[in-house]
Structures are given as structure tokens and as C-alpha cells.
Short mmCIF file of C-alpha atoms in Angstrom, two decimals:
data_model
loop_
_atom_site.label_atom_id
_atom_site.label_comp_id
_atom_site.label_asym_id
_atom_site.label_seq_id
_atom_site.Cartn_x
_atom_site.Cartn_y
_atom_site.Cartn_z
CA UNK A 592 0.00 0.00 0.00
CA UNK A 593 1.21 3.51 -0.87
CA UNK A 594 0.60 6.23 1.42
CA UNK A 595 -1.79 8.73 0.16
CA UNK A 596 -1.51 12.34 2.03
CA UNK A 597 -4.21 14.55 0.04
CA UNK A 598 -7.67 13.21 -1.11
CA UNK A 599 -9.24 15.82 -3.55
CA UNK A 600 -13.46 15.26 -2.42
CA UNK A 601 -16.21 16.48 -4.78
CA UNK A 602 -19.35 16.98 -3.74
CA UNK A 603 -22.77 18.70 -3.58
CA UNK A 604 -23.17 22.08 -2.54
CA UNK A 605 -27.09 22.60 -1.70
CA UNK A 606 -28.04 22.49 2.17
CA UNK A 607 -31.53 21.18 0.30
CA UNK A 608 -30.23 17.42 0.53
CA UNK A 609 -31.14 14.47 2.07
CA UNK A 610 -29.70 14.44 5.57
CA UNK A 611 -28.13 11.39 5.23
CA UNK A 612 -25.78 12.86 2.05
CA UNK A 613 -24.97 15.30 4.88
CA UNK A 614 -23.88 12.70 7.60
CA UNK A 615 -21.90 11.03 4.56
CA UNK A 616 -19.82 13.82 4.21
CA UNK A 617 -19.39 14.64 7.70
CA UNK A 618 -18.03 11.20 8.16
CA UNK A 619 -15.79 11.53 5.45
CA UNK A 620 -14.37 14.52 6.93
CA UNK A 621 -13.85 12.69 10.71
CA UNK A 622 -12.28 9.88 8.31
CA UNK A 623 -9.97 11.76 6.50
CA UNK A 624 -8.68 13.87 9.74
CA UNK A 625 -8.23 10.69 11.41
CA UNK A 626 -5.96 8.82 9.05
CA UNK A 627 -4.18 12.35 8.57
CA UNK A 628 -4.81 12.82 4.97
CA UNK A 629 -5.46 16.34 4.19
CA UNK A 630 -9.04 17.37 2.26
CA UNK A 631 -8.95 19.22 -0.72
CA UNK A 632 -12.11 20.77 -1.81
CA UNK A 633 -13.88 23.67 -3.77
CA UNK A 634 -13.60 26.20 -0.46
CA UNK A 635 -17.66 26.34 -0.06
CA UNK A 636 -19.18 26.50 3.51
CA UNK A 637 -22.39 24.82 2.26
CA UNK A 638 -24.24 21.69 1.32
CA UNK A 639 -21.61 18.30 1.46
CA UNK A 640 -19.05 20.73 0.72
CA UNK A 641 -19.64 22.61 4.05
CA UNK A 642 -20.22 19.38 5.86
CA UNK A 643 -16.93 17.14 4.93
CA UNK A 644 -15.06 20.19 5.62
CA UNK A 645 -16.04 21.36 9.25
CA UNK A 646 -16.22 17.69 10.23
CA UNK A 647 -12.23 17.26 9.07
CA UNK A 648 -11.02 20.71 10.64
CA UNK A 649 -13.41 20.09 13.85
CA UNK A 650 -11.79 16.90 14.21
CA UNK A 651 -8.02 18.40 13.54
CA UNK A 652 -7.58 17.87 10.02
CA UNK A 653 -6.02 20.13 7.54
CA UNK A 654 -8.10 21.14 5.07
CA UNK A 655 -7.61 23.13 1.85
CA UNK A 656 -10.30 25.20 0.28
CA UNK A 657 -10.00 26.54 -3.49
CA UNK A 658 -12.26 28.83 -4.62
CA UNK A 659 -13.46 31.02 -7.58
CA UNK A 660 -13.73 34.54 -6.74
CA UNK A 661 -17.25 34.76 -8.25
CA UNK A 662 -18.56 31.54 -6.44
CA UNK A 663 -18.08 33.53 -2.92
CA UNK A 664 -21.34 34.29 -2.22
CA UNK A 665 -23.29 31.68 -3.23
CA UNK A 666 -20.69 29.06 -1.84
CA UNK A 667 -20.34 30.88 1.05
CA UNK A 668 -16.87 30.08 2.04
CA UNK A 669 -15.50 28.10 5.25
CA UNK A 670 -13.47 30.90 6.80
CA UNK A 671 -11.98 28.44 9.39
CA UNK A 672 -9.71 26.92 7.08
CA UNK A 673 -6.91 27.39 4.78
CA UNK A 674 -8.11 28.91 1.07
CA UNK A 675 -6.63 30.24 -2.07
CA UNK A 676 -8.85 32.33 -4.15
CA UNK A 677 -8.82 31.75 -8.29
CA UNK A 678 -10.39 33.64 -10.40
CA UNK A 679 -12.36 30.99 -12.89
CA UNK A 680 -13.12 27.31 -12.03
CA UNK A 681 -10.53 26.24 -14.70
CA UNK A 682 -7.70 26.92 -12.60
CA UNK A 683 -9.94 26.14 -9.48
CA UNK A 684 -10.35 22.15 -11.15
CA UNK A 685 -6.82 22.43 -12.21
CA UNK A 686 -5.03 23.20 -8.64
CA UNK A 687 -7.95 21.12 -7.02
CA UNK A 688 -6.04 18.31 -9.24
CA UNK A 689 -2.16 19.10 -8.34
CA UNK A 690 -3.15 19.78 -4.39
CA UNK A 691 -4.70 15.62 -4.54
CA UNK A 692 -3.27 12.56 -5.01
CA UNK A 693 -6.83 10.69 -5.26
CA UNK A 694 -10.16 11.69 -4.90
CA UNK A 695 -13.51 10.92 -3.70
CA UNK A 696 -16.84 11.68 -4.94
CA UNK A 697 -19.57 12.27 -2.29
CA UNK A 698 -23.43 12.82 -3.86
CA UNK A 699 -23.48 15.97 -5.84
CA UNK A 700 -25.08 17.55 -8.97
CA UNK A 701 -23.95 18.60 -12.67
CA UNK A 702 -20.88 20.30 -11.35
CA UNK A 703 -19.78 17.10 -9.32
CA UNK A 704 -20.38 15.02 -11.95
CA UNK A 705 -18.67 17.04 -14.44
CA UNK A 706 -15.69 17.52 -12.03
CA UNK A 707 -15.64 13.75 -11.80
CA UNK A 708 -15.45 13.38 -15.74
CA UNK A 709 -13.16 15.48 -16.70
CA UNK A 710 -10.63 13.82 -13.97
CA UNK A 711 -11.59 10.53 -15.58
CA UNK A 712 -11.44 11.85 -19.17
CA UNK A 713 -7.57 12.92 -17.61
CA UNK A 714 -6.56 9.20 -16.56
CA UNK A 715 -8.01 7.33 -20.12
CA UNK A 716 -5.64 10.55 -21.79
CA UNK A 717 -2.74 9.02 -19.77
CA UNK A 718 -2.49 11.99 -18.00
CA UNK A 719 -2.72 10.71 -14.53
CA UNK A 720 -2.69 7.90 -12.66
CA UNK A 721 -4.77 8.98 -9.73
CA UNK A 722 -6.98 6.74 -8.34
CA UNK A 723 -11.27 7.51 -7.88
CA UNK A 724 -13.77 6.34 -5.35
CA UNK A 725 -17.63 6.94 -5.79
CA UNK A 726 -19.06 7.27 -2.19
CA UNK A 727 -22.71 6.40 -1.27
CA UNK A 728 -24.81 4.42 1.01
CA UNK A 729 -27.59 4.25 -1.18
CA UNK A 730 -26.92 3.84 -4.65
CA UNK A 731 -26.77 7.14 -5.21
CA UNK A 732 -23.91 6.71 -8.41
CA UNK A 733 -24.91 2.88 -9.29
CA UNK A 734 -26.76 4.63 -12.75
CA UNK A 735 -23.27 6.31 -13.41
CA UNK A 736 -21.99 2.91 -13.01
CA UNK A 737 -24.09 1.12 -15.40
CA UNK A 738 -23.68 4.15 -17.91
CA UNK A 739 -19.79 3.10 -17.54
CA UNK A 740 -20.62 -0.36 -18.22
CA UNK A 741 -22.41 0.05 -21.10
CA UNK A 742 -19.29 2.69 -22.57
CA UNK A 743 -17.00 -0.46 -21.83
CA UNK A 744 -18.89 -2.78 -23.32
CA UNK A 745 -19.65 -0.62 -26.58
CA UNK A 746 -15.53 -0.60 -27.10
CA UNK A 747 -15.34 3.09 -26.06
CA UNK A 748 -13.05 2.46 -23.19
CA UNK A 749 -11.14 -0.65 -22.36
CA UNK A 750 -11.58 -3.03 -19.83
CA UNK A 751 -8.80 -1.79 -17.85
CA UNK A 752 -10.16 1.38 -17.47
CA UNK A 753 -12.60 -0.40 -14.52
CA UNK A 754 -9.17 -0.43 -12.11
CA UNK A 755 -9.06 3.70 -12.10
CA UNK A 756 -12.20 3.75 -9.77
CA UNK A 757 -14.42 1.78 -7.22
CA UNK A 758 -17.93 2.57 -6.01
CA UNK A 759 -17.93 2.18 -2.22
CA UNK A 760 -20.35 2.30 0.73
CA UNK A 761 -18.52 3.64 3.42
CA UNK A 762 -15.86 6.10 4.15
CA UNK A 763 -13.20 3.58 4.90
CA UNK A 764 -13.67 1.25 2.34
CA UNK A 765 -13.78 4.43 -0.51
CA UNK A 766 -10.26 5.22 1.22
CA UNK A 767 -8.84 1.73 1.60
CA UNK A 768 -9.88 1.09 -1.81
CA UNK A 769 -7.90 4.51 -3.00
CA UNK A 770 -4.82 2.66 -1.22
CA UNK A 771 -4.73 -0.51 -3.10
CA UNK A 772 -4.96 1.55 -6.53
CA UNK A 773 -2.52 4.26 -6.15
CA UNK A 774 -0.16 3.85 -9.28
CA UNK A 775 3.31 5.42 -9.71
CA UNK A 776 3.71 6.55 -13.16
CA UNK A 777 7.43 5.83 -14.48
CA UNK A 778 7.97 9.56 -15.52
#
């Protein structure tokens, strides 16, 4: 197992969730601080977002927060911990990516799913290695899943590309999982 010191998390950032999304994150958070792997996330005080992060700092982790200048309103940024301010999501996604060594992707809407894409889109380029976990209790990403599946199976991807990400249940096993797939790209 490789040690893995900075999990990039993307998530949801609407308080108007189903509370359990919410106790997902904030469990992620506790997780994270506890193994002392440090958060990175979009900077936003709200929503998953707000949750995962005051859980990690509450429970001593170091967390970074990156976000675009005109998001900080309606994100409301977490003032408690460490932030840089960008000034478009472009370079918000693209330090998000070189601050993380994995990531993690809580419940979320178009803008977590897109985050989550492009990052994939990234590793079938070649241009990273970095492992993924999808993180739900429910089922929440099992559709994403089957849309993968059925990519795969139509010869758009290979089969390989299955070993870039899991779809896990609890916080631990989306971070053990991260462990075992951490590749070291001969560079």
C-alpha cells in the first residue's frame, strides 16, 4: 500500500439534501482527519461541501479550500480553514487536481459530476494515474456505473479502465480502496 496524504473530495453544494448525504460527508471529513490525509475541496461553507469540511477541521484535520472569486457568495466560504482564491473554475479544477493525489466523490449535482469526468477523461488521456472512489450508502452513483458499463462494453473504453475507480459504501472502504490503486507513473 502507498501512502496517500491529500484526497481531492467532490461533492454537492445545496443544504436542500437528504440528511443522510450530509452525515456522509461529515463522516468523510472525521475519516480523512483521522488517518491524517489532508481534504482538498472547492472552499464552499455549504451543502456536502460545508459538511466534509467542518467535520475534518473540527476533528483536527487540515483542510484546503480553493475557490473562484465569483462563487463567494453563493458558496459561502468556510473561513476556518486554509483557502486560495482563483479567479475561474478552470484553474480552481486544475489546482484542485495538483493539491490531490486521489479523490472521492460524495453525492453531488452537474458540477460534481462534471468535475468527476473530466478527472476521468484525464486518466483514459494518460495523463494521470490517480486513483477515484464513488461514495454512497444508497446507490446514489450505481446509474453512473451502469452508464460506464455500457461505454465499456460498446468498445469506447477498455476493460482496464474499470481499475481507475471503485464505487464504495462507506468512508473507509472508498479510502482503503484509494490505497490498493494508487499507481506510480514511471515519468
Amino acid at each position: 500500500m502507498t501512502k496517500i496524504r491529500s484526497i481531492c473530495v467532490y461533492c454537492g453544494a445545496s443544504d436542500a439534501v437528504d440528511p443522510r448525504y450530509i452525515r456522509l460527508a461529515e463522516d468523510l471529513g472525521r475519516e480523512l482527519a483521522r488517518r491524517g490525509m489532508r481534504l482538498v475541496y472547492g472552499g464552499g461553507g455549504v451543502g456536502l461541501m460545508g459538511a466534509c469540511a467542518r467535520a475534518a477541521h473540527e476533528a483536527g484535520g487540515s483542510v484546503l479550500g480553493i475557490m473562484p472569486r465569483f462563487l463567494l457568495q453563493k458558496e459561502r466560504i468556510y473561513k476556518d480553514v486554509e483557502h486560495r482564491i482563483v479567479e475561474d473554475m478552470h484553474t480552481r479544477k486544475q489546482m484542485m487536481f495538483e493539491e490531490s493525489e486521489a479523490f472521492i466523490v460524495l453525492p453531488g449535482g452537474i458540477g460534481t459530476l462534471e468535475e468527476a469526468v473530466e478527472i476521468l477523461s484525464w486518466a483514459r488521456l494518460g495523463l494521470h494515474a490517480k486513483p477515484m472512489a464513488f461514495l454512497d450508502e444508497d446507490d446514489f452513483w450505481s446509474p453512473f456505473f451502469d452508464l460506464l458499463e455500457r461505454i465499456i462494453e460498446g468498445g469506447f473504453i477498455p476493460d482496464e479502465f474499470r481499475q481507475m475507480m471503485v464505487h464504495s459504501k462507506t468512508s473507509t472502504a472508498a479510502i482503503e480502496a484509494l490505497l490498493d490503486r494508487v499507481v506510480v507513473l514511471d515519468i
